[in-house]
Coordinates of C-alpha atoms (C1' of nucleotides) in Angstrom, one line a residue:
Chain A
X1 CA 55.8 -35.5 0.0
X2 CA 53.4 -34.1 2.6
X3 CA 54.6 -30.9 4.4
X4 CA 52.3 -29.3 7.0
X5 CA 52.9 -26.6 9.6
X6 CA 51.6 -25.1 12.7
X7 CA 52.1 -21.3 12.7
X8 CA 50.9 -19.7 15.9
X9 CA 51.3 -16.1 16.8
X10 CA 53.2 -16.1 20.1
X11 CA 50.8 -13.8 21.9
X12 CA 49.7 -16.2 24.6
X13 CA 49.9 -19.8 25.8
X14 CA 48.8 -22.7 23.6
X15 CA 45.2 -23.3 24.4
X16 CA 43.3 -26.5 24.1
X17 CA 41.7 -25.6 20.8
X18 CA 45.0 -24.7 19.3
X19 CA 46.4 -27.9 20.5
X20 CA 43.7 -29.8 18.6
X21 CA 44.7 -28.0 15.4
X22 CA 48.3 -29.0 15.9
X23 CA 47.3 -32.5 16.7
X24 CA 45.4 -32.9 13.4
X25 CA 48.4 -31.4 11.5
X26 CA 50.8 -33.7 13.3
X27 CA 48.6 -36.8 12.8
X28 CA 48.2 -36.0 9.1
X29 CA 51.9 -35.5 8.6
X30 CA 52.8 -38.7 10.5
X31 CA 50.1 -40.7 8.7
X32 CA 51.6 -39.7 5.4
X33 CA 55.2 -40.0 6.5
X34 CA 55.4 -36.3 5.9
X35 CA 57.1 -33.4 7.6
X36 CA 55.7 -31.3 10.4
X37 CA 57.0 -27.7 10.8
X38 CA 56.6 -25.2 13.6
X39 CA 57.1 -21.6 12.8
X40 CA 56.2 -18.3 14.6
X41 CA 54.0 -15.6 13.2
X42 CA 55.4 -12.8 15.3
X43 CA 54.6 -9.8 13.0
X44 CA 52.3 -8.4 15.6
X45 CA 55.2 -6.6 17.3
X46 CA 53.0 -5.2 20.1
X47 CA 51.8 -8.5 21.5
X48 CA 54.3 -11.1 20.4
X49 CA 56.9 -12.4 22.8
X50 CA 59.6 -15.1 22.8
X51 CA 58.2 -16.1 26.2
X52 CA 55.1 -17.4 24.6
X53 CA 57.0 -19.0 21.8
X54 CA 58.9 -21.0 24.4
X55 CA 55.6 -21.8 26.2
X56 CA 54.0 -23.1 23.0
X57 CA 57.0 -25.2 22.2
X58 CA 57.0 -26.7 25.7
X59 CA 53.3 -27.5 25.4
X60 CA 53.9 -29.3 22.2
X61 CA 56.7 -31.3 23.6
X62 CA 54.6 -32.1 26.6
X63 CA 51.9 -33.4 24.4
X64 CA 54.4 -35.5 22.5
X65 CA 53.9 -33.6 19.2
X66 CA 57.4 -33.2 18.0
X67 CA 58.3 -31.2 14.9
X68 CA 60.9 -31.9 12.2
X69 CA 61.7 -28.4 11.1
X70 CA 61.2 -25.0 12.6
X71 CA 61.7 -23.2 15.9
X72 CA 64.5 -24.4 18.0
X73 CA 65.4 -27.3 15.7
X74 CA 66.1 -25.3 12.5
X75 CA 65.9 -26.7 9.0
X76 CA 66.6 -26.0 5.4
X77 CA 63.8 -23.4 4.9
X78 CA 64.5 -21.1 7.8
X79 CA 64.5 -18.8 9.5
X80 CA 61.2 -19.8 11.1
X81 CA 60.3 -16.6 12.7
X82 CA 58.5 -14.1 10.5
X83 CA 60.3 -11.0 11.8
X84 CA 63.6 -12.7 10.7
X85 CA 62.2 -13.3 7.2
X86 CA 61.7 -9.7 6.2
X87 CA 64.2 -9.9 3.3
X88 CA 62.3 -12.9 1.9
X89 CA 59.0 -11.0 1.9
X90 CA 60.7 -8.1 0.1
X91 CA 61.6 -10.4 -2.8
X92 CA 58.1 -11.6 -3.2
X93 CA 56.8 -8.1 -2.8
X94 CA 59.0 -7.1 -5.7
X95 CA 57.5 -9.7 -7.8
X96 CA 54.0 -8.4 -7.0
X97 CA 55.2 -4.8 -8.0
X98 CA 56.5 -6.2 -11.2
X99 CA 53.2 -7.8 -12.0
X100 CA 51.3 -4.6 -11.1
X101 CA 49.4 -6.4 -8.4
X102 CA 50.0 -3.9 -5.6
X103 CA 49.9 -0.1 -4.9
X104 CA 50.7 2.4 -2.2
X105 CA 48.0 3.5 0.1
X106 CA 48.3 6.7 2.0
X107 CA 44.9 6.6 3.7
X108 CA 45.1 7.4 7.4
X109 CA 43.4 5.1 10.0
X110 CA 40.9 8.0 10.6
X111 CA 39.9 8.2 7.0
X112 CA 39.5 4.4 6.8
X113 CA 37.4 4.4 9.9
X114 CA 35.2 7.2 8.5
X115 CA 34.8 5.2 5.2
X116 CA 33.8 2.2 7.2
X117 CA 31.2 4.0 9.2
X118 CA 29.7 5.6 6.1
X119 CA 29.4 2.4 4.3
X120 CA 27.8 0.8 7.2
X121 CA 25.3 3.7 7.5
X122 CA 24.4 3.2 3.8
X123 CA 23.9 -0.5 4.5
X124 CA 26.8 -1.4 2.3
X125 CA 29.6 -3.9 2.7
X126 CA 32.5 -2.0 4.5
X127 CA 35.3 -2.8 2.0
X128 CA 38.1 -0.5 1.1
X129 CA 37.0 2.1 -1.3
X130 CA 40.1 1.9 -3.5
X131 CA 40.8 5.5 -3.2
X132 CA 44.6 5.2 -3.6
X133 CA 44.4 2.6 -6.3
X134 CA 44.3 5.1 -9.1
X135 CA 46.8 7.7 -7.8
X136 CA 49.0 8.8 -10.6
X137 CA 52.8 8.2 -10.3
X138 CA 53.2 11.9 -9.8
X139 CA 50.8 12.0 -6.9
X140 CA 52.5 9.0 -5.3
X141 CA 55.9 10.6 -5.7
X142 CA 54.6 13.8 -4.2
X143 CA 53.3 12.1 -1.1
X144 CA 56.4 10.0 -0.7
X145 CA 58.5 13.2 -1.0
X146 CA 56.3 14.7 1.7
X147 CA 57.5 12.0 4.0
X148 CA 54.3 10.1 4.2
X149 CA 54.7 6.4 5.1
X150 CA 52.4 4.4 2.9
X151 CA 51.0 0.9 3.4
X152 CA 50.9 -1.4 0.4
X153 CA 47.7 -2.9 -0.8
X154 CA 46.9 -5.8 -3.0
X155 CA 44.8 -5.2 -6.1
X156 CA 42.0 -7.7 -5.9
X157 CA 40.8 -8.6 -9.3
X158 CA 37.3 -7.6 -10.1
X159 CA 34.6 -10.1 -10.6
X160 CA 36.4 -13.4 -10.4
X161 CA 35.4 -16.4 -8.5
X162 CA 37.7 -18.2 -6.1
X163 CA 36.8 -21.9 -5.7
X164 CA 38.4 -23.9 -2.9
X165 CA 38.3 -27.6 -2.6
X166 CA 38.5 -27.8 1.2
X167 CA 39.7 -31.1 2.5
X168 CA 37.2 -31.0 5.3
X169 CA 34.4 -28.8 4.0
X170 CA 34.3 -29.7 0.4
X171 CA 33.8 -27.0 -2.3
X172 CA 33.6 -23.4 -1.1
X173 CA 33.1 -20.5 -3.5
X174 CA 33.9 -16.8 -3.0
X175 CA 33.4 -13.8 -5.2
X176 CA 36.3 -11.4 -5.4
X177 CA 34.0 -8.4 -5.4
X178 CA 33.1 -9.2 -1.8
X179 CA 36.6 -8.5 -0.7
X180 CA 38.3 -5.1 -0.9
X181 CA 41.9 -4.4 -1.7
X182 CA 43.7 -5.4 1.5
X183 CA 46.9 -4.4 3.0
X184 CA 49.9 -6.7 2.6
X185 CA 52.6 -4.4 4.0
X186 CA 51.9 -2.2 6.9
X187 CA 53.2 1.4 6.9
X188 CA 56.0 0.3 9.3
X189 CA 57.2 -2.1 6.5
X190 CA 56.1 -5.3 8.3
X191 CA 54.1 -7.6 6.2
X192 CA 50.6 -8.5 7.2
X193 CA 49.4 -12.0 8.0
X194 CA 47.7 -12.7 4.7
X195 CA 50.9 -12.0 2.8
X196 CA 53.4 -13.5 5.2
X197 CA 51.7 -16.8 5.4
X198 CA 51.5 -17.2 1.7
X199 CA 55.2 -16.4 1.3
X200 CA 56.1 -18.7 4.2
X201 CA 54.0 -21.5 2.8
X202 CA 55.5 -21.1 -0.6
X203 CA 59.1 -21.0 0.5
X204 CA 58.6 -23.8 3.0
X205 CA 57.0 -25.9 0.3
X206 CA 53.8 -26.5 2.4
X207 CA 51.5 -28.9 0.7
X208 CA 48.5 -28.9 3.0
X209 CA 47.3 -26.0 5.1
X210 CA 45.3 -27.4 8.0
X211 CA 44.0 -24.7 10.3
X212 CA 41.1 -23.4 12.3
X213 CA 37.9 -22.6 10.4
X214 CA 38.1 -18.9 11.3
X215 CA 40.7 -18.7 8.6
X216 CA 38.4 -20.0 5.9
X217 CA 37.4 -16.5 5.1
X218 CA 41.0 -15.5 4.6
X219 CA 41.6 -18.2 2.1
X220 CA 40.4 -16.4 -1.0
X221 CA 42.7 -13.5 -0.3
X222 CA 45.6 -15.9 0.0
X223 CA 44.6 -17.8 -3.1
X224 CA 44.6 -14.5 -5.0
X225 CA 48.2 -13.8 -3.9
X226 CA 49.3 -17.3 -4.9
X227 CA 47.8 -16.6 -8.3
X228 CA 49.3 -13.2 -8.7
X229 CA 52.7 -14.8 -7.9
X230 CA 52.1 -17.6 -10.3
X231 CA 52.6 -20.2 -7.5
X232 CA 50.9 -23.4 -6.9
X233 CA 48.1 -23.2 -4.4
X234 CA 48.3 -25.8 -1.5
X235 CA 45.4 -27.9 -0.4
X236 CA 43.3 -26.4 2.5
X237 CA 41.5 -28.1 5.3
X238 CA 39.6 -26.0 7.8
X239 CA 39.0 -27.6 11.2
X240 CA 36.0 -26.4 13.2
X241 CA 36.4 -24.5 16.4
X242 CA 36.1 -25.8 19.9
X243 CA 33.4 -24.3 22.1
X244 CA 33.1 -24.2 25.8
X245 CA 30.3 -25.8 27.8
X246 CA 28.0 -22.9 27.3
X247 CA 28.4 -23.3 23.5
X248 CA 30.5 -20.2 23.1
X249 CA 33.9 -19.9 21.8
X250 CA 36.3 -20.8 24.6
X251 CA 37.3 -17.8 26.6
X252 CA 39.4 -17.0 29.6
X253 CA 36.3 -16.5 31.6
X254 CA 35.8 -20.3 31.7
X255 CA 39.2 -20.6 33.5
X256 CA 42.6 -21.3 32.2
X257 CA 42.2 -23.5 29.1
X258 CA 45.9 -23.5 28.3
X259 CA 47.7 -26.8 27.8
X260 CA 50.1 -25.9 30.6
X261 CA 47.1 -25.4 32.9
X262 CA 46.0 -29.0 32.3
X263 CA 49.5 -30.2 32.7
X264 CA 49.7 -28.3 36.0
X265 CA 46.5 -29.8 37.2
X266 CA 47.7 -33.3 36.7
X267 CA 46.2 -34.4 33.5
X268 CA 48.4 -36.9 31.6
X269 CA 49.5 -35.8 28.1
X270 CA 48.3 -39.1 26.5
X271 CA 44.8 -38.4 27.9
X272 CA 44.7 -34.9 26.7
X273 CA 45.8 -35.9 23.2
X274 CA 43.4 -38.8 23.1
X275 CA 40.5 -36.6 24.2
X276 CA 41.4 -33.8 21.7
X277 CA 41.7 -36.3 18.8
X278 CA 38.2 -37.6 19.5
X279 CA 36.8 -34.0 19.6
X280 CA 36.0 -33.8 15.9
X281 CA 37.6 -37.0 14.6
X282 CA 36.6 -40.6 15.0
X283 CA 38.6 -43.6 13.9
X284 CA 36.9 -46.1 11.5
X285 CA 36.5 -48.7 14.2
X286 CA 35.2 -46.2 16.7
X287 CA 37.7 -47.1 19.3
X288 CA 38.0 -44.5 22.0
X289 CA 41.1 -45.2 24.1
X290 CA 44.1 -45.0 21.7
X291 CA 47.7 -44.1 21.7
X292 CA 49.3 -41.6 19.4
X293 CA 50.8 -44.4 17.4
X294 CA 47.3 -45.9 16.8
X295 CA 45.9 -42.6 15.9
X296 CA 48.7 -42.0 13.4
X297 CA 47.8 -45.2 11.8
X298 CA 44.1 -44.5 11.5
X299 CA 44.0 -40.8 11.0
X300 CA 42.4 -39.2 7.9
X301 CA 41.0 -35.8 7.2
X302 CA 37.8 -37.1 5.7
X303 CA 36.7 -38.4 9.1
X304 CA 37.1 -35.0 10.7
X305 CA 33.8 -33.4 11.6
X306 CA 32.7 -30.1 10.1
X307 CA 30.6 -29.0 13.0
X308 CA 32.1 -27.2 16.0
X309 CA 32.7 -29.4 19.1
X310 CA 32.0 -28.6 22.7
X311 CA 34.7 -29.2 25.2
X312 CA 33.3 -31.6 27.7
X313 CA 35.5 -31.7 30.8
X314 CA 33.5 -34.6 32.2
X315 CA 34.6 -36.8 29.4
X316 CA 38.2 -35.5 29.6
X317 CA 38.1 -36.5 33.3
X318 CA 36.8 -39.9 32.5
X319 CA 39.5 -40.4 30.0
X320 CA 42.3 -39.1 32.2
X321 CA 41.0 -41.5 34.9
X322 CA 41.4 -44.3 32.5
X323 CA 45.0 -43.4 31.8
X324 CA 45.7 -42.9 35.5
X325 CA 44.5 -46.4 36.1
X326 CA 46.7 -47.8 33.5
X327 CA 49.7 -45.6 34.4
X328 CA 53.0 -47.2 35.5
X329 CA 53.2 -46.7 39.3
X330 CA 56.7 -45.3 39.3
X331 CA 55.8 -42.7 36.8
X332 CA 52.5 -41.9 38.6
X333 CA 54.5 -41.5 41.8
X334 CA 56.8 -39.0 40.1
X335 CA 53.9 -37.1 38.8
X336 CA 52.2 -37.1 42.2
X337 CA 55.0 -35.7 44.1
X338 CA 54.6 -32.0 43.2
X339 CA 51.0 -32.1 44.1
X340 CA 51.7 -33.6 47.5
X341 CA 54.4 -31.1 48.1
X342 CA 52.1 -28.3 47.2
X343 CA 49.5 -29.6 49.7
X344 CA 52.2 -30.0 52.4
X345 CA 51.8 -33.7 52.6
X346 CA 54.9 -35.8 53.0
X347 CA 54.7 -39.4 52.0
X348 CA 55.9 -42.0 54.4
X349 CA 58.1 -43.5 51.8
X350 CA 58.3 -44.1 48.1
X351 CA 56.8 -47.6 48.6
X352 CA 54.1 -46.2 50.7
X353 CA 53.2 -43.6 48.0
X354 CA 53.0 -46.2 45.3
X355 CA 50.8 -48.4 47.5
X356 CA 48.5 -45.4 48.3
X357 CA 48.3 -44.4 44.6
X358 CA 47.4 -47.9 43.6
X359 CA 44.6 -47.9 46.1
X360 CA 43.1 -44.5 45.3
X361 CA 43.9 -44.1 41.6
X362 CA 40.5 -45.3 40.5
X363 CA 39.0 -42.2 42.1
X364 CA 41.2 -39.6 40.6
X365 CA 40.1 -37.5 37.6
X366 CA 43.5 -35.7 37.8
X367 CA 46.5 -35.6 40.1
X368 CA 45.4 -32.3 41.5
X369 CA 42.7 -34.2 43.3
X370 CA 45.1 -36.5 45.0
X371 CA 45.7 -34.5 48.2
X372 CA 42.0 -34.3 48.9
X373 CA 41.8 -38.1 48.7
X374 CA 44.7 -38.9 51.0
X375 CA 45.1 -36.1 53.5
X376 CA 42.9 -38.1 55.8
X377 CA 45.6 -40.7 56.1
X378 CA 48.0 -38.4 57.9
X379 CA 46.6 -37.2 61.3
X380 CA 46.9 -39.3 64.4
X381 CA 43.3 -38.7 65.4
X382 CA 40.0 -38.2 63.6
X383 CA 36.8 -36.3 64.1
X384 CA 33.8 -38.5 64.3
X385 CA 31.1 -37.5 61.9
X386 CA 27.5 -37.8 63.0
X387 CA 26.8 -40.6 60.6
X388 CA 29.6 -42.7 62.0
X389 CA 28.8 -42.2 65.7
X390 CA 26.1 -44.8 66.1
X391 CA 28.6 -47.5 65.0
X392 CA 30.9 -46.6 67.8
X393 CA 28.1 -46.4 70.3
X394 CA 26.9 -49.9 69.6
X395 CA 27.1 -52.1 72.6
X396 CA 29.6 -54.5 71.1
X397 CA 31.8 -51.9 69.6
X398 CA 34.4 -51.6 72.4
X399 CA 34.8 -55.4 72.4
X400 CA 35.2 -55.5 68.6
X401 CA 37.8 -52.7 68.7
X402 CA 39.8 -54.1 71.5
X403 CA 39.9 -57.5 70.0
X404 CA 40.9 -56.1 66.6
X405 CA 43.7 -54.1 68.2
X406 CA 44.9 -57.2 70.1
X407 CA 45.1 -59.3 67.0
X408 CA 46.7 -56.6 65.0
X409 CA 49.5 -56.5 67.6
X410 CA 50.1 -60.2 67.2
X411 CA 50.6 -59.9 63.5
X412 CA 54.2 -60.6 62.4
X413 CA 56.0 -57.7 60.6
X414 CA 55.2 -57.7 56.9
X415 CA 57.8 -57.3 54.2
X416 CA 55.6 -55.2 52.0
X417 CA 52.4 -53.3 51.9
X418 CA 50.9 -55.9 49.8
X419 CA 51.8 -58.6 52.3
X420 CA 50.4 -56.6 55.2
X421 CA 47.2 -56.1 53.2
X422 CA 46.8 -59.9 52.9
X423 CA 47.5 -60.3 56.6
X424 CA 44.9 -57.8 57.6
X425 CA 42.3 -59.2 55.1
X426 CA 42.8 -62.6 56.8
X427 CA 42.7 -61.1 60.2
X428 CA 39.4 -59.4 59.5
X429 CA 37.9 -62.5 58.1
X430 CA 38.8 -64.5 61.2
X431 CA 37.7 -61.7 63.5
X432 CA 34.4 -61.6 61.8
X433 CA 33.9 -65.4 62.2
X434 CA 35.0 -65.4 65.8
X435 CA 32.9 -62.4 66.8
X436 CA 29.9 -64.1 65.3
X437 CA 30.6 -67.3 67.2
X438 CA 31.4 -65.7 70.5
X439 CA 29.1 -62.7 70.6
X440 CA 26.6 -63.2 67.8
X441 CA 27.7 -60.1 65.9
X442 CA 29.1 -60.1 62.4
X443 CA 29.3 -58.1 59.2
X444 CA 28.4 -54.5 59.6
X445 CA 28.5 -54.8 63.3
X446 CA 32.1 -55.7 63.3
X447 CA 33.4 -53.8 60.3
X448 CA 31.6 -50.5 60.8
X449 CA 32.9 -49.7 64.3
X450 CA 36.4 -50.3 63.0
X451 CA 35.8 -48.1 60.1
X452 CA 34.3 -45.4 62.2
X453 CA 37.2 -45.5 64.7
X454 CA 39.8 -45.4 61.9
X455 CA 38.2 -42.7 59.7
X456 CA 35.5 -41.0 61.7
X457 CA 33.2 -41.7 58.7
X458 CA 30.9 -44.5 57.6
X459 CA 32.4 -44.8 54.1
X460 CA 35.7 -45.1 52.5
X461 CA 38.4 -47.5 51.4
X462 CA 38.4 -51.2 52.2
X463 CA 39.7 -51.7 55.7
X464 CA 42.5 -54.0 54.5
X465 CA 43.8 -51.1 52.4
X466 CA 43.3 -48.6 55.1
X467 CA 45.3 -50.4 57.8
X468 CA 48.5 -50.7 55.8
X469 CA 48.2 -47.2 54.6
X470 CA 47.7 -45.8 58.1
X471 CA 50.3 -48.1 59.7
X472 CA 50.0 -50.0 63.0
X473 CA 50.9 -47.0 65.1
X474 CA 48.4 -44.7 63.7
X475 CA 45.7 -47.4 63.7
X476 CA 46.4 -47.9 67.4
X477 CA 46.2 -44.3 68.2
X478 CA 43.0 -43.7 66.3
X479 CA 41.3 -46.7 67.8
X480 CA 42.4 -45.9 71.4
X481 CA 41.2 -42.3 70.9
X482 CA 37.9 -43.5 69.7
X483 CA 37.6 -46.0 72.5
X484 CA 38.2 -43.2 75.1
X485 CA 35.7 -40.9 73.4
X486 CA 33.0 -43.6 73.5
X487 CA 33.6 -44.6 77.1
X488 CA 33.6 -41.0 78.1
X489 CA 30.3 -40.4 76.3
X490 CA 28.7 -43.5 77.8
Chain B
rG1 C1' 24.0 -5.6 7.3
rG2 C1' 27.1 -8.4 3.1
rC3 C1' 29.8 -12.9 2.6
rC4 C1' 31.2 -17.8 4.4
rC5 C1' 30.6 -22.1 7.5
rC6 C1' 27.7 -25.3 10.8
rU7 C1' 23.0 -28.0 12.6
rU8 C1' 22.0 -36.6 14.6
rG9 C1' 20.0 -37.3 22.5
rG10 C1' 22.8 -33.0 28.0
rA11 C1' 28.3 -33.9 25.5
rG12 C1' 31.6 -36.5 21.8
rA13 C1' 29.8 -39.3 17.8
rA14 C1' 28.6 -43.8 14.1
rG15 C1' 25.7 -43.4 9.9
rU16 C1' 27.0 -41.2 3.1
rG17 C1' 19.3 -43.8 -0.6
rG18 C1' 16.9 -49.9 1.8
rU19 C1' 18.1 -56.0 7.7
rU20 C1' 18.4 -48.4 11.4
rU21 C1' 12.5 -50.5 15.3
rA22 C1' 19.5 -44.5 14.6
rA23 C1' 25.7 -48.1 16.9
rC24 C1' 29.4 -46.8 20.5
rU25 C1' 31.5 -43.5 24.6
rC26 C1' 30.9 -39.7 28.6
rA27 C1' 27.1 -37.8 31.8
rC28 C1' 22.4 -38.9 34.0
rC29 C1' 18.7 -42.5 36.3
rA30 C1' 17.3 -47.4 38.2
rG31 C1' 18.5 -52.4 39.9
rC32 C1' 22.3 -56.0 41.3
rC33 C1' 27.0 -56.9 43.9
rU34 C1' 29.3 -55.3 48.5
rU35 C1' 30.8 -54.4 56.0
rU36 C1' 30.2 -48.6 53.7
rC37 C1' 31.2 -45.1 49.7
rA38 C1' 33.2 -46.2 45.3
rC39 C1' 34.6 -49.8 41.5
rG40 C1' 32.2 -53.5 38.7
rC41 C1' 27.9 -55.7 36.3
rU42 C1' 22.8 -55.3 34.2
rG43 C1' 19.1 -52.2 32.3
rG44 C1' 16.9 -47.3 31.0
rC45 C1' 17.7 -42.7 28.4
rA46 C1' 16.5 -39.6 20.1
rU47 C1' 9.4 -43.7 17.3
rU48 C1' 13.7 -39.8 15.3
rC49 C1' 18.1 -37.0 12.8
rA50 C1' 16.9 -27.9 13.7
rG51 C1' 11.8 -26.9 11.1
rG52 C1' 9.1 -27.1 6.5
rG53 C1' 8.6 -28.5 1.6
rG54 C1' 10.0 -31.6 -2.5
rU55 C1' 12.8 -36.0 -5.4
rU56 C1' 12.0 -41.4 -4.7
rC57 C1' 8.7 -47.6 -4.2
rG58 C1' 11.9 -46.0 0.0
rA59 C1' 15.8 -40.3 3.0
rA60 C1' 19.3 -38.8 8.9
rU61 C1' 21.5 -39.7 4.1
rC62 C1' 19.8 -36.0 -2.6
rC63 C1' 17.4 -30.8 -3.8
rC64 C1' 15.0 -26.2 -2.2
rC65 C1' 13.3 -22.7 1.5
rU66 C1' 13.1 -21.0 6.7
rA67 C1' 15.1 -20.8 11.5
rG68 C1' 19.1 -20.9 15.0
rG69 C1' 24.4 -20.9 16.1
rG70 C1' 29.3 -19.4 14.7
rG71 C1' 33.1 -16.9 11.8
rU72 C1' 34.5 -12.6 9.0
rC73 C1' 34.4 -7.8 6.8
rA74 C1' 41.7 -4.5 10.9
rC75 C1' 48.1 -1.1 8.9
rC76 C1' 45.5 -8.7 14.7
rA77 C1' 46.8 -13.3 13.5

RNA sequence: GGCCCCUUGGAGAAGUGGUUUAACUCACCAGCCUUUCACGCUGGCAUUCAGGGGUUCGAAUCCCCUAGGGGUCACCA
């Protein structure tokens, strides 16, 4: 039975790199019919907050990555918050005491800092000196009596080799002499990460630890604890990190890379998840657009890349656009509403919104861009841009515009935007033919003046989309205004 | 500085000793289509896999060295 977990420390929002790690865990679990667990590593009392725990849970739900055990949903191996598991750590600590694997350390932060500096100055590896390792029981008792609050260190065995068969990286070897005795219980009695994860992973029966590669270096410490405890060591898989466009580790400087930020900007969760999956993993058939279900079916750790990936927003944009194109219109309308509201744009109607979305969706990288694409549909008049002016000043322009308006007025009321689109398309076709016959102008000479009058620009949507979107009234006003402007100028 | 990891085009990558003159996708460039901009279509974009040595009839694929990038050496996780 496969059991994996995601164990963030709730000190900030879930960022895009963390989301990828969760995704790989989740896909691995689902692919094996296993269990995915969400727990909270909140032993950093200073920075942890339930607010971020909630934020992370919300982000996971938004991405569609549900968990079977853990925060909010509970389960048989709880509690799932480290600060609520202190009794459990005590039990395991007792076992380490019994085996003689730990000792009290009374060194002050200042002493430690001094040691570190001196070691560095001597060009040595700054590992803990082991000063307190050989304190006699009497000395320990004396310090305890004096009221000193000790930390507890793990005795790392001398000169042993720790070999890890990493699921992604292959065999990795460490020498125990390179790692100093490390603290597993802080002087405030709270366990340290390296100890708490091990106990949690043991008690929650975790079989595979899939996490960011920055933890690779912690693995030998944890393996030594497993061994001291006589527990079975899980399998490890260390996923590479995600870098920003400049090739650095992603930072806040590049903007808000949190999952919620992408949600807020109008990225679809299925696009984000799809993009993230492909950042470091590729399916055997090299398909790109795929649903979570498809990914679950094809996922395997041995197709996960070892090298760090660079987060390419251009490709995310392309992918999001693909999903926007394929999105159900009702859903897209729901998603669009908040962005319109924010921009102060009120859609004419739900039907109108859906029609507009269908027309402009091809151009959208994300919904946040929507207002910029449709705000031009709202005013009654437009400013004529320099590039569009010549089309209105053409000799035949007034005649074309007048005739267009006349015919538009004769159009029977349409039952839908789609029907109106067809009517206008037919109207334009006939207008073009008639103008060619009667005045010898066609093509650009008839379409461009209309476009210029309606939009003030020389580019944009097809006219037969534009007219239904603007509506007859607004079309009339814009054309009449343009006509006036041209005649005044002439 | 020690230790550990990584290195195929601007980005994601396929490729695990021989039809690879290195697939595919994004980006970029050009042409076509089109009333315009887009969309779409077509084509271009690594004689080479960080560099250098080996092993081999044959290497992006195996070995060694060098360089570059990253991680880590906390009473943070």
